[in-house]
Amino acid sequence: MYLAANGRPDAPPRTPGARRRVPATVLALGAVSLVTDISSEMVTAVLPLYLVLGLGLTPLQFGFLDGMFNGATALVRLLGGRLADRRGHHKRVAGAGYLLSALSRLGLLLAGSATGAIAAALAADRLGKGIRTAPRDAMISLSGPPETLGRSFGVHRAMDTTGALLGPLAAFAVLWATADAYDAVFAVSFCTGLLGVLLLVVYVPAAPGPATAPPAPPASRAAPPRPSVLRDPAFRRVLYASALLGATTIGDSFLYLLLLRGLDLPPVLFTLLPLGAAAVYLLLAVPAGRIADRTGRRIAFLIGHAALLGAYALLLAPVGAPTVVGVLTLLGVFYAATDGVLMALAAPALPAAGRAGGLAVLQTGQALARLVGAAGFGAAWTLWGSRPALWAAALALAGALAAASRIMPATVPAASPTVPEAP
């Protein structure tokens, strides 16, 4: 197991002479994610406006759609992870996911005002993201030494968040220049997504790095689909804790809608609210990853959810300019301390030959839990109103945080590099 020199049990020791520079694979994947996130966030930034204010969906309907597009297709992550591990083609599987997401923007452009076609295009985008996420994160985790995974994921997430920061700005600029023409946003998003696919093909190596294990033997490929990682007690506890906390995460779009309504802002400014959280995430992603490497990734993960609880608490107070700053700051801290940190915490416990599949199991559990959280909060808002629903969400998150602090293990055993497991 990994034992930190400073006594933190979940931080791996420093390898003497370990390289300090970020692996080239991480930088290349970061560039791909940056461009792809510009494309995806352009659509995400206008989606709540289009569905809630444009098409007149209720909070319950929006909550169900938002949770479905982010959670119901999460099972595809298992397929993407298994395909990547089975053939050792992490880049090809990830590339297929990036291409599918890019083509979904074309679907939105051709859908017009047909709600069913829009839903199908958004589902294709989520399918693409589900396919690519686990192979991409596996390539990141296999490209450098285990003790620097927090930093590697932090660098990737910082570049990814740069795209998330630029995407809403681009959407705002296109809407302003075209008098709220959503088709123009979809067209620019499509072209940007294709650029991300091109960067992947040209700059990301087929093999993540020297740490990559050889492909699994035929006997392992024929193994039953049940994830062997679930037999590991430490991994199960990480999975259960992350899923429990995910079920009490109501979704960023709801937080932004609450801020918008509390301040009575013009709808077009909705696209600018994610910029604050993205800016904080961008600034803190790398430092949070490095701190997690040194002091313990479990602690960082729990602190991140405590920051989210603080954002809920601020929204329960009268909404003003300080509330907006506080909520967006705490939301950025939440993502910086949890997103890449969770992958860095779990990855060393997974064998190289089954890492994409193992990470897919973890990501799927968290995504499905967030489906429950988004749909549940939307239903509570519709039945009780926004304030009682937010109180319920805050109390649920506080309870989940207390439970997760006891469920999540203080130590995570390292996987044997010589015994591959079927994800």
Tab-separated table of C-alpha atoms in Angstrom:
chain	number	residue	atom	x	y	z
A	1	MET	CA	0.000	0.000	0.000
A	2	TYR	CA	1.035	3.584	-0.407
A	3	LEU	CA	2.270	5.312	2.759
A	4	ALA	CA	3.288	8.951	2.631
A	5	ALA	CA	6.433	10.099	4.329
A	6	ASN	CA	4.420	12.703	6.221
A	7	GLY	CA	2.124	10.035	7.657
A	8	ARG	CA	-0.823	10.518	5.334
A	9	PRO	CA	-1.866	6.948	4.474
A	10	ASP	CA	-3.449	7.600	1.093
A	11	ALA	CA	-0.575	9.568	-0.450
A	12	PRO	CA	2.026	7.455	-2.316
A	13	PRO	CA	5.718	7.854	-1.490
A	14	ARG	CA	8.025	9.839	-3.693
A	15	THR	CA	10.139	7.745	-6.008
A	16	PRO	CA	13.798	8.815	-5.886
A	17	GLY	CA	14.746	10.567	-9.083
A	18	ALA	CA	11.156	10.711	-10.360
A	19	ARG	CA	10.690	13.050	-13.294
A	20	ARG	CA	9.162	16.357	-12.356
A	21	ARG	CA	7.934	17.452	-15.752
A	22	VAL	CA	4.422	16.619	-16.874
A	23	PRO	CA	4.357	13.716	-19.398
A	24	ALA	CA	3.836	14.694	-23.031
A	25	THR	CA	0.782	12.448	-23.262
A	26	VAL	CA	-0.916	14.428	-20.500
A	27	LEU	CA	-0.213	17.723	-22.285
A	28	ALA	CA	-1.471	16.375	-25.618
A	29	LEU	CA	-4.661	15.017	-24.057
A	30	GLY	CA	-5.055	18.306	-22.224
A	31	ALA	CA	-4.952	20.185	-25.536
A	32	VAL	CA	-7.579	17.836	-26.986
A	33	SER	CA	-9.803	18.321	-23.943
A	34	LEU	CA	-9.333	22.097	-24.055
A	35	VAL	CA	-10.588	22.359	-27.631
A	36	THR	CA	-13.343	19.788	-27.105
A	37	ASP	CA	-14.588	21.554	-23.995
A	38	ILE	CA	-14.866	24.833	-25.873
A	39	SER	CA	-17.150	22.996	-28.263
A	40	SER	CA	-19.228	21.222	-25.611
A	41	GLU	CA	-19.517	24.148	-23.203
A	42	MET	CA	-20.819	26.393	-25.957
A	43	VAL	CA	-23.830	24.077	-26.115
A	44	THR	CA	-24.029	23.502	-22.362
A	45	ALA	CA	-24.044	27.236	-21.686
A	46	VAL	CA	-27.165	27.846	-23.778
A	47	LEU	CA	-28.940	24.556	-23.068
A	48	PRO	CA	-30.818	25.585	-19.874
A	49	LEU	CA	-31.959	28.802	-21.553
A	50	TYR	CA	-33.105	26.913	-24.613
A	51	LEU	CA	-34.962	24.206	-22.699
A	52	VAL	CA	-36.369	26.079	-19.697
A	53	LEU	CA	-36.874	29.603	-21.018
A	54	GLY	CA	-37.200	28.835	-24.733
A	55	LEU	CA	-39.161	25.584	-24.851
A	56	GLY	CA	-40.856	26.114	-21.471
A	57	LEU	CA	-39.792	22.931	-19.686
A	58	THR	CA	-40.560	22.712	-15.960
A	59	PRO	CA	-37.721	22.298	-13.431
A	60	LEU	CA	-38.766	18.641	-13.046
A	61	GLN	CA	-38.495	18.030	-16.803
A	62	PHE	CA	-35.195	19.866	-17.027
A	63	GLY	CA	-33.825	18.014	-14.016
A	64	PHE	CA	-34.743	14.682	-15.577
A	65	LEU	CA	-33.176	15.579	-18.943
A	66	ASP	CA	-30.069	17.053	-17.341
A	67	GLY	CA	-29.607	13.994	-15.161
A	68	MET	CA	-30.377	11.615	-18.030
A	69	PHE	CA	-27.844	13.161	-20.413
A	70	ASN	CA	-25.204	13.095	-17.696
A	71	GLY	CA	-26.127	9.848	-16.003
A	72	ALA	CA	-28.428	7.536	-17.936
A	73	THR	CA	-25.842	7.034	-20.691
A	74	ALA	CA	-23.097	6.496	-18.116
A	75	LEU	CA	-23.305	2.739	-18.660
A	76	VAL	CA	-21.581	3.368	-21.987
A	77	ARG	CA	-18.458	4.189	-19.961
A	78	LEU	CA	-18.269	0.508	-19.056
A	79	LEU	CA	-18.288	-0.410	-22.731
A	80	GLY	CA	-15.618	2.158	-23.557
A	81	GLY	CA	-13.397	1.030	-20.707
A	82	ARG	CA	-13.783	-2.644	-21.554
A	83	LEU	CA	-13.056	-2.120	-25.259
A	84	ALA	CA	-9.956	-0.082	-24.448
A	85	ASP	CA	-8.609	-2.724	-22.046
A	86	ARG	CA	-9.537	-5.681	-24.201
A	87	ARG	CA	-7.635	-4.524	-27.265
A	88	GLY	CA	-5.223	-2.104	-25.664
A	89	HIS	CA	-6.500	0.585	-28.059
A	90	HIS	CA	-7.109	3.407	-25.602
A	91	LYS	CA	-6.514	6.086	-28.240
A	92	ARG	CA	-8.875	4.556	-30.803
A	93	VAL	CA	-11.726	4.142	-28.341
A	94	ALA	CA	-11.254	7.646	-26.973
A	95	GLY	CA	-11.088	9.026	-30.517
A	96	ALA	CA	-14.408	7.386	-31.394
A	97	GLY	CA	-15.986	9.102	-28.409
A	98	TYR	CA	-14.576	12.503	-29.349
A	99	LEU	CA	-15.808	12.100	-32.929
A	100	LEU	CA	-19.320	11.097	-31.829
A	101	SER	CA	-19.567	14.178	-29.612
A	102	ALA	CA	-18.411	16.415	-32.461
A	103	LEU	CA	-21.023	14.947	-34.812
A	104	SER	CA	-23.723	15.526	-32.198
A	105	ARG	CA	-23.264	19.299	-32.681
A	106	LEU	CA	-24.120	18.772	-36.345
A	107	GLY	CA	-27.225	16.937	-35.170
A	108	LEU	CA	-28.244	19.934	-33.070
A	109	LEU	CA	-27.700	22.194	-36.063
A	110	LEU	CA	-29.979	20.053	-38.231
A	111	ALA	CA	-32.605	19.414	-35.533
A	112	GLY	CA	-34.155	22.875	-35.630
A	113	SER	CA	-36.904	23.163	-33.019
A	114	ALA	CA	-37.781	19.438	-32.969
A	115	THR	CA	-37.507	18.451	-29.330
A	116	GLY	CA	-37.035	14.760	-30.085
A	117	ALA	CA	-34.176	15.417	-32.496
A	118	ILE	CA	-32.534	17.764	-29.997
A	119	ALA	CA	-32.787	15.095	-27.300
A	120	ALA	CA	-31.233	12.515	-29.653
A	121	ALA	CA	-28.337	14.834	-30.485
A	122	LEU	CA	-27.694	15.562	-26.806
A	123	ALA	CA	-27.827	11.842	-26.055
A	124	ALA	CA	-25.202	11.249	-28.768
A	125	ASP	CA	-22.984	13.870	-27.150
A	126	ARG	CA	-23.267	12.155	-23.771
A	127	LEU	CA	-22.612	8.776	-25.381
A	128	GLY	CA	-19.427	10.146	-26.896
A	129	LYS	CA	-18.309	11.528	-23.563
A	130	GLY	CA	-19.102	8.239	-21.861
A	131	ILE	CA	-17.035	6.276	-24.372
A	132	ARG	CA	-13.958	8.499	-24.238
A	133	THR	CA	-13.637	9.400	-20.559
A	134	ALA	CA	-12.301	6.153	-19.071
A	135	PRO	CA	-9.752	5.415	-21.855
A	136	ARG	CA	-8.525	9.010	-21.669
A	137	ASP	CA	-8.097	8.924	-17.894
A	138	ALA	CA	-6.398	5.531	-18.164
A	139	MET	CA	-3.870	7.006	-20.619
A	140	ILE	CA	-3.189	9.846	-18.173
A	141	SER	CA	-2.695	7.465	-15.243
A	142	LEU	CA	-0.385	5.186	-17.248
A	143	SER	CA	1.835	7.961	-18.594
A	144	GLY	CA	3.694	8.822	-15.392
A	145	PRO	CA	4.709	7.551	-11.908
A	146	PRO	CA	1.888	6.893	-9.413
A	147	GLU	CA	3.132	9.457	-6.894
A	148	THR	CA	2.537	12.333	-9.339
A	149	LEU	CA	-0.919	11.339	-10.565
A	150	GLY	CA	-2.598	14.151	-8.667
A	151	ARG	CA	-0.433	16.694	-10.481
A	152	SER	CA	-0.945	15.010	-13.871
A	153	PHE	CA	-4.701	14.952	-13.482
A	154	GLY	CA	-4.568	18.508	-12.160
A	155	VAL	CA	-2.716	19.726	-15.253
A	156	HIS	CA	-5.145	17.924	-17.550
A	157	ARG	CA	-8.179	19.253	-15.665
A	158	ALA	CA	-6.724	22.772	-15.734
A	159	MET	CA	-6.394	22.623	-19.523
A	160	ASP	CA	-9.830	21.035	-19.777
A	161	THR	CA	-11.260	23.827	-17.622
A	162	THR	CA	-9.624	26.455	-19.807
A	163	GLY	CA	-11.890	25.157	-22.550
A	164	ALA	CA	-14.842	25.219	-20.158
A	165	LEU	CA	-13.975	28.844	-19.413
A	166	LEU	CA	-13.705	29.846	-23.071
A	167	GLY	CA	-16.801	27.926	-24.197
A	168	PRO	CA	-19.448	30.104	-22.503
A	169	LEU	CA	-17.552	33.206	-23.630
A	170	ALA	CA	-17.667	31.954	-27.202
A	171	ALA	CA	-21.386	31.159	-26.891
A	172	PHE	CA	-22.067	34.613	-25.461
A	173	ALA	CA	-20.100	36.246	-28.286
A	174	VAL	CA	-21.916	34.248	-30.972
A	175	LEU	CA	-25.346	34.977	-29.475
A	176	TRP	CA	-24.519	38.661	-29.188
A	177	ALA	CA	-23.207	38.864	-32.758
A	178	THR	CA	-26.101	36.908	-34.301
A	179	ALA	CA	-29.046	38.254	-32.255
A	180	ASP	CA	-29.566	35.054	-30.256
A	181	ALA	CA	-29.220	32.637	-33.188
A	182	TYR	CA	-28.739	29.238	-31.547
A	183	ASP	CA	-27.950	27.632	-34.913
A	184	ALA	CA	-24.800	29.736	-35.163
A	185	VAL	CA	-23.675	28.448	-31.747
A	186	PHE	CA	-24.191	24.860	-32.868
A	187	ALA	CA	-22.281	25.421	-36.144
A	188	VAL	CA	-19.232	26.936	-34.422
A	189	SER	CA	-19.348	24.191	-31.806
A	190	PHE	CA	-19.314	21.507	-34.516
A	191	CYS	CA	-16.233	22.940	-36.245
A	192	THR	CA	-14.392	23.278	-32.936
A	193	GLY	CA	-15.200	19.682	-32.001
A	194	LEU	CA	-13.702	18.407	-35.261
A	195	LEU	CA	-10.509	20.333	-34.467
A	196	GLY	CA	-10.257	18.438	-31.175
A	197	VAL	CA	-10.491	15.104	-33.001
A	198	LEU	CA	-7.710	16.199	-35.359
A	199	LEU	CA	-5.445	17.111	-32.439
A	200	LEU	CA	-6.005	13.673	-30.913
A	201	VAL	CA	-5.093	11.890	-34.139
A	202	VAL	CA	-1.935	13.931	-34.737
A	203	TYR	CA	-0.437	14.534	-31.284
A	204	VAL	CA	-1.582	11.806	-28.861
A	205	PRO	CA	0.632	8.693	-29.034
A	206	ALA	CA	-1.023	5.318	-29.491
A	207	ALA	CA	0.690	3.959	-26.349
A	208	PRO	CA	0.282	6.067	-23.177
A	209	GLY	CA	3.832	5.444	-21.990
A	210	PRO	CA	6.279	2.871	-20.658
A	211	ALA	CA	3.999	2.080	-17.745
A	212	THR	CA	1.424	0.571	-20.080
A	213	ALA	CA	1.021	-3.136	-19.562
A	214	PRO	CA	0.944	-5.526	-22.523
A	215	PRO	CA	-2.487	-6.570	-23.812
A	216	ALA	CA	-4.265	-9.162	-21.734
A	217	PRO	CA	-3.893	-12.771	-22.892
A	218	PRO	CA	-6.789	-14.502	-24.684
A	219	ALA	CA	-7.899	-16.234	-21.496
A	220	SER	CA	-8.294	-12.863	-19.782
A	221	ARG	CA	-10.212	-11.474	-22.753
A	222	ALA	CA	-12.669	-14.332	-22.450
A	223	ALA	CA	-13.305	-13.605	-18.774
A	224	PRO	CA	-16.895	-12.917	-17.705
A	225	PRO	CA	-17.924	-9.258	-17.802
A	226	ARG	CA	-18.299	-8.932	-14.046
A	227	PRO	CA	-15.772	-6.304	-12.880
A	228	SER	CA	-13.155	-7.990	-10.742
A	229	VAL	CA	-12.320	-4.625	-9.195
A	230	LEU	CA	-15.534	-4.912	-7.192
A	231	ARG	CA	-13.993	-7.792	-5.278
A	232	ASP	CA	-11.415	-5.432	-3.800
A	233	PRO	CA	-12.754	-4.042	-0.472
A	234	ALA	CA	-10.821	-0.761	-0.658
A	235	PHE	CA	-11.977	-0.007	-4.199
A	236	ARG	CA	-15.577	-0.842	-3.270
A	237	ARG	CA	-15.462	1.609	-0.403
A	238	VAL	CA	-14.116	4.365	-2.658
A	239	LEU	CA	-16.902	3.572	-5.125
A	240	TYR	CA	-19.612	3.591	-2.464
A	241	ALA	CA	-18.408	6.847	-0.909
A	242	SER	CA	-18.174	8.672	-4.233
A	243	ALA	CA	-21.611	7.417	-5.318
A	244	LEU	CA	-23.184	8.447	-2.013
A	245	LEU	CA	-21.786	11.963	-2.354
A	246	GLY	CA	-22.763	12.084	-6.025
A	247	ALA	CA	-26.393	11.371	-5.151
A	248	THR	CA	-26.483	14.596	-3.104
A	249	THR	CA	-24.977	16.747	-5.893
A	250	ILE	CA	-27.859	18.665	-7.444
A	251	GLY	CA	-26.085	19.876	-10.600
A	252	ASP	CA	-24.432	23.123	-11.596
A	253	SER	CA	-27.293	24.260	-13.802
A	254	PHE	CA	-29.670	24.344	-10.842
A	255	LEU	CA	-27.205	26.455	-8.854
A	256	TYR	CA	-26.914	28.901	-11.742
A	257	LEU	CA	-30.697	29.068	-12.142
A	258	LEU	CA	-31.058	29.834	-8.433
A	259	LEU	CA	-28.511	32.650	-8.738
A	260	LEU	CA	-30.206	33.985	-11.868
A	261	ARG	CA	-33.611	34.074	-10.211
A	262	GLY	CA	-32.307	35.428	-6.932
A	263	LEU	CA	-30.695	38.417	-8.665
A	264	ASP	CA	-33.370	38.772	-11.384
A	265	LEU	CA	-30.680	38.910	-14.065
A	266	PRO	CA	-31.355	39.036	-17.824
A	267	PRO	CA	-31.424	35.481	-19.248
A	268	VAL	CA	-28.487	36.122	-21.599
A	269	LEU	CA	-26.203	36.600	-18.581
A	270	PHE	CA	-26.878	32.982	-17.603
A	271	THR	CA	-24.125	31.929	-20.020
A	272	LEU	CA	-21.589	33.985	-18.044
A	273	LEU	CA	-22.235	32.485	-14.595
A	274	PRO	CA	-20.176	29.304	-15.219
A	275	LEU	CA	-17.135	31.466	-15.945
A	276	GLY	CA	-16.582	32.266	-12.277
A	277	ALA	CA	-16.513	28.625	-11.184
A	278	ALA	CA	-14.388	27.675	-14.197
A	279	ALA	CA	-11.864	30.416	-13.414
A	280	VAL	CA	-11.463	29.217	-9.820
A	281	TYR	CA	-11.175	25.608	-10.988
A	282	LEU	CA	-8.538	26.628	-13.513
A	283	LEU	CA	-6.463	28.405	-10.869
A	284	LEU	CA	-6.717	25.640	-8.262
A	285	ALA	CA	-6.679	22.392	-10.283
A	286	VAL	CA	-2.889	21.984	-10.389
A	287	PRO	CA	-2.199	23.189	-6.800
A	288	ALA	CA	-5.022	20.977	-5.501
A	289	GLY	CA	-3.584	17.965	-7.309
A	290	ARG	CA	-0.095	18.566	-5.943
A	291	ILE	CA	-1.384	19.109	-2.418
A	292	ALA	CA	-3.449	15.921	-2.675
A	293	ASP	CA	-0.318	14.005	-3.762
A	294	ARG	CA	1.526	15.196	-0.671
A	295	THR	CA	-1.133	15.316	2.052
A	296	GLY	CA	-3.653	12.676	1.016
A	297	ARG	CA	-6.158	12.404	-1.819
A	298	ARG	CA	-8.967	11.141	0.435
A	299	ILE	CA	-8.803	14.289	2.562
A	300	ALA	CA	-8.824	16.563	-0.480
A	301	PHE	CA	-11.845	14.752	-1.910
A	302	LEU	CA	-13.854	15.191	1.286
A	303	ILE	CA	-12.844	18.843	1.659
A	304	GLY	CA	-14.072	19.482	-1.865
A	305	HIS	CA	-17.553	18.246	-0.968
A	306	ALA	CA	-17.483	20.376	2.175
A	307	ALA	CA	-16.949	23.364	-0.138
A	308	LEU	CA	-20.022	22.324	-2.143
A	309	LEU	CA	-22.018	22.182	1.091
A	310	GLY	CA	-20.863	25.738	1.741
A	311	ALA	CA	-22.233	26.785	-1.653
A	312	TYR	CA	-25.629	25.310	-0.773
A	313	ALA	CA	-25.586	27.194	2.530
A	314	LEU	CA	-24.827	30.499	0.819
A	315	LEU	CA	-27.776	30.040	-1.532
A	316	LEU	CA	-30.060	29.650	1.478
A	317	ALA	CA	-29.175	33.211	2.508
A	318	PRO	CA	-30.460	36.323	0.702
A	319	VAL	CA	-28.845	36.388	-2.736
A	320	GLY	CA	-26.629	39.358	-3.549
A	321	ALA	CA	-23.359	40.067	-5.314
A	322	PRO	CA	-21.265	38.567	-2.445
A	323	THR	CA	-23.406	35.422	-2.612
A	324	VAL	CA	-22.662	35.030	-6.310
A	325	VAL	CA	-18.919	35.387	-5.743
A	326	GLY	CA	-19.001	32.961	-2.830
A	327	VAL	CA	-21.059	30.290	-4.606
A	328	LEU	CA	-18.965	30.380	-7.770
A	329	THR	CA	-15.733	30.283	-5.754
A	330	LEU	CA	-16.836	27.325	-3.650
A	331	LEU	CA	-18.074	25.495	-6.730
A	332	GLY	CA	-14.646	25.935	-8.337
A	333	VAL	CA	-12.956	24.641	-5.167
A	334	PHE	CA	-15.279	21.635	-5.210
A	335	TYR	CA	-14.247	20.599	-8.713
A	336	ALA	CA	-10.549	21.308	-8.177
A	337	ALA	CA	-10.472	19.087	-5.076
A	338	THR	CA	-12.590	16.212	-6.373
A	339	ASP	CA	-12.616	15.701	-10.150
A	340	GLY	CA	-9.064	14.617	-10.946
A	341	VAL	CA	-8.277	13.763	-7.319
A	342	LEU	CA	-10.774	10.888	-7.281
A	343	MET	CA	-9.193	9.373	-10.399
A	344	ALA	CA	-5.720	9.792	-8.900
A	345	LEU	CA	-6.904	8.132	-5.675
A	346	ALA	CA	-8.355	5.063	-7.376
A	347	ALA	CA	-6.044	4.554	-10.378
A	348	PRO	CA	-2.981	3.072	-8.580
A	349	ALA	CA	-5.185	0.375	-7.040
A	350	LEU	CA	-6.170	-0.842	-10.517
A	351	PRO	CA	-3.959	-3.100	-12.668
A	352	ALA	CA	-2.611	-1.509	-15.843
A	353	ALA	CA	-4.317	-4.092	-18.080
A	354	GLY	CA	-7.716	-3.306	-16.569
A	355	ARG	CA	-7.370	0.320	-15.566
A	356	ALA	CA	-9.742	1.845	-18.120
A	357	GLY	CA	-12.470	-0.612	-17.126
A	358	GLY	CA	-11.931	-0.024	-13.424
A	359	LEU	CA	-12.077	3.750	-13.796
A	360	ALA	CA	-15.207	3.301	-15.927
A	361	VAL	CA	-16.880	1.429	-13.054
A	362	LEU	CA	-16.055	4.288	-10.688
A	363	GLN	CA	-17.194	6.976	-13.133
A	364	THR	CA	-20.401	5.110	-13.947
A	365	GLY	CA	-21.337	4.723	-10.305
A	366	GLN	CA	-20.792	8.424	-9.694
A	367	ALA	CA	-22.688	9.475	-12.832
A	368	LEU	CA	-25.698	7.287	-12.058
A	369	ALA	CA	-25.765	8.685	-8.542
A	370	ARG	CA	-25.785	12.211	-9.953
A	371	LEU	CA	-28.735	11.216	-12.148
A	372	VAL	CA	-30.643	10.447	-8.958
A	373	GLY	CA	-29.514	13.716	-7.391
A	374	ALA	CA	-30.511	15.904	-10.356
A	375	ALA	CA	-33.892	14.251	-10.870
A	376	GLY	CA	-34.610	14.260	-7.133
A	377	PHE	CA	-33.818	17.936	-6.734
A	378	GLY	CA	-35.893	18.820	-9.801
A	379	ALA	CA	-38.844	16.920	-8.361
A	380	ALA	CA	-38.425	18.551	-4.942
A	381	TRP	CA	-38.239	22.014	-6.543
A	382	THR	CA	-41.423	21.360	-8.530
A	383	LEU	CA	-43.358	19.989	-5.529
A	384	TRP	CA	-42.049	22.131	-2.664
A	385	GLY	CA	-40.398	25.163	-4.196
A	386	SER	CA	-36.731	26.046	-4.599
A	387	ARG	CA	-35.917	26.947	-0.987
A	388	PRO	CA	-37.300	23.807	0.749
A	389	ALA	CA	-35.666	21.694	-1.963
A	390	LEU	CA	-32.318	23.360	-1.323
A	391	TRP	CA	-32.644	22.796	2.416
A	392	ALA	CA	-33.275	19.106	1.768
A	393	ALA	CA	-30.247	18.929	-0.555
A	394	ALA	CA	-27.981	20.621	1.999
A	395	LEU	CA	-29.048	18.291	4.807
A	396	ALA	CA	-28.614	15.260	2.545
A	397	LEU	CA	-25.105	16.361	1.535
A	398	ALA	CA	-24.104	16.966	5.155
A	399	GLY	CA	-25.240	13.462	6.083
A	400	ALA	CA	-23.539	11.918	3.050
A	401	LEU	CA	-20.294	13.738	3.851
A	402	ALA	CA	-20.302	12.391	7.401
A	403	ALA	CA	-20.989	8.861	6.142
A	404	ALA	CA	-18.404	9.057	3.346
A	405	SER	CA	-15.693	10.137	5.776
A	406	ARG	CA	-16.178	6.791	7.520
A	407	ILE	CA	-16.720	4.662	4.400
A	408	MET	CA	-13.780	5.852	2.309
A	409	PRO	CA	-10.656	3.881	3.307
A	410	ALA	CA	-7.631	5.601	4.780
A	411	THR	CA	-5.363	3.286	2.765
A	412	VAL	CA	-5.724	2.013	-0.811
A	413	PRO	CA	-3.643	-1.090	-1.688
A	414	ALA	CA	-1.613	-0.954	-4.883
A	415	ALA	CA	-2.546	-3.433	-7.592
A	416	SER	CA	-0.053	-6.126	-8.520
A	417	PRO	CA	1.566	-5.174	-11.837
A	418	THR	CA	1.898	-8.806	-12.853
A	419	VAL	CA	-1.659	-10.033	-12.376
A	420	PRO	CA	-4.053	-8.452	-14.855
A	421	GLU	CA	-7.715	-8.272	-13.998
A	422	ALA	CA	-10.724	-8.120	-16.280
A	423	PRO	CA	-12.549	-4.810	-15.737
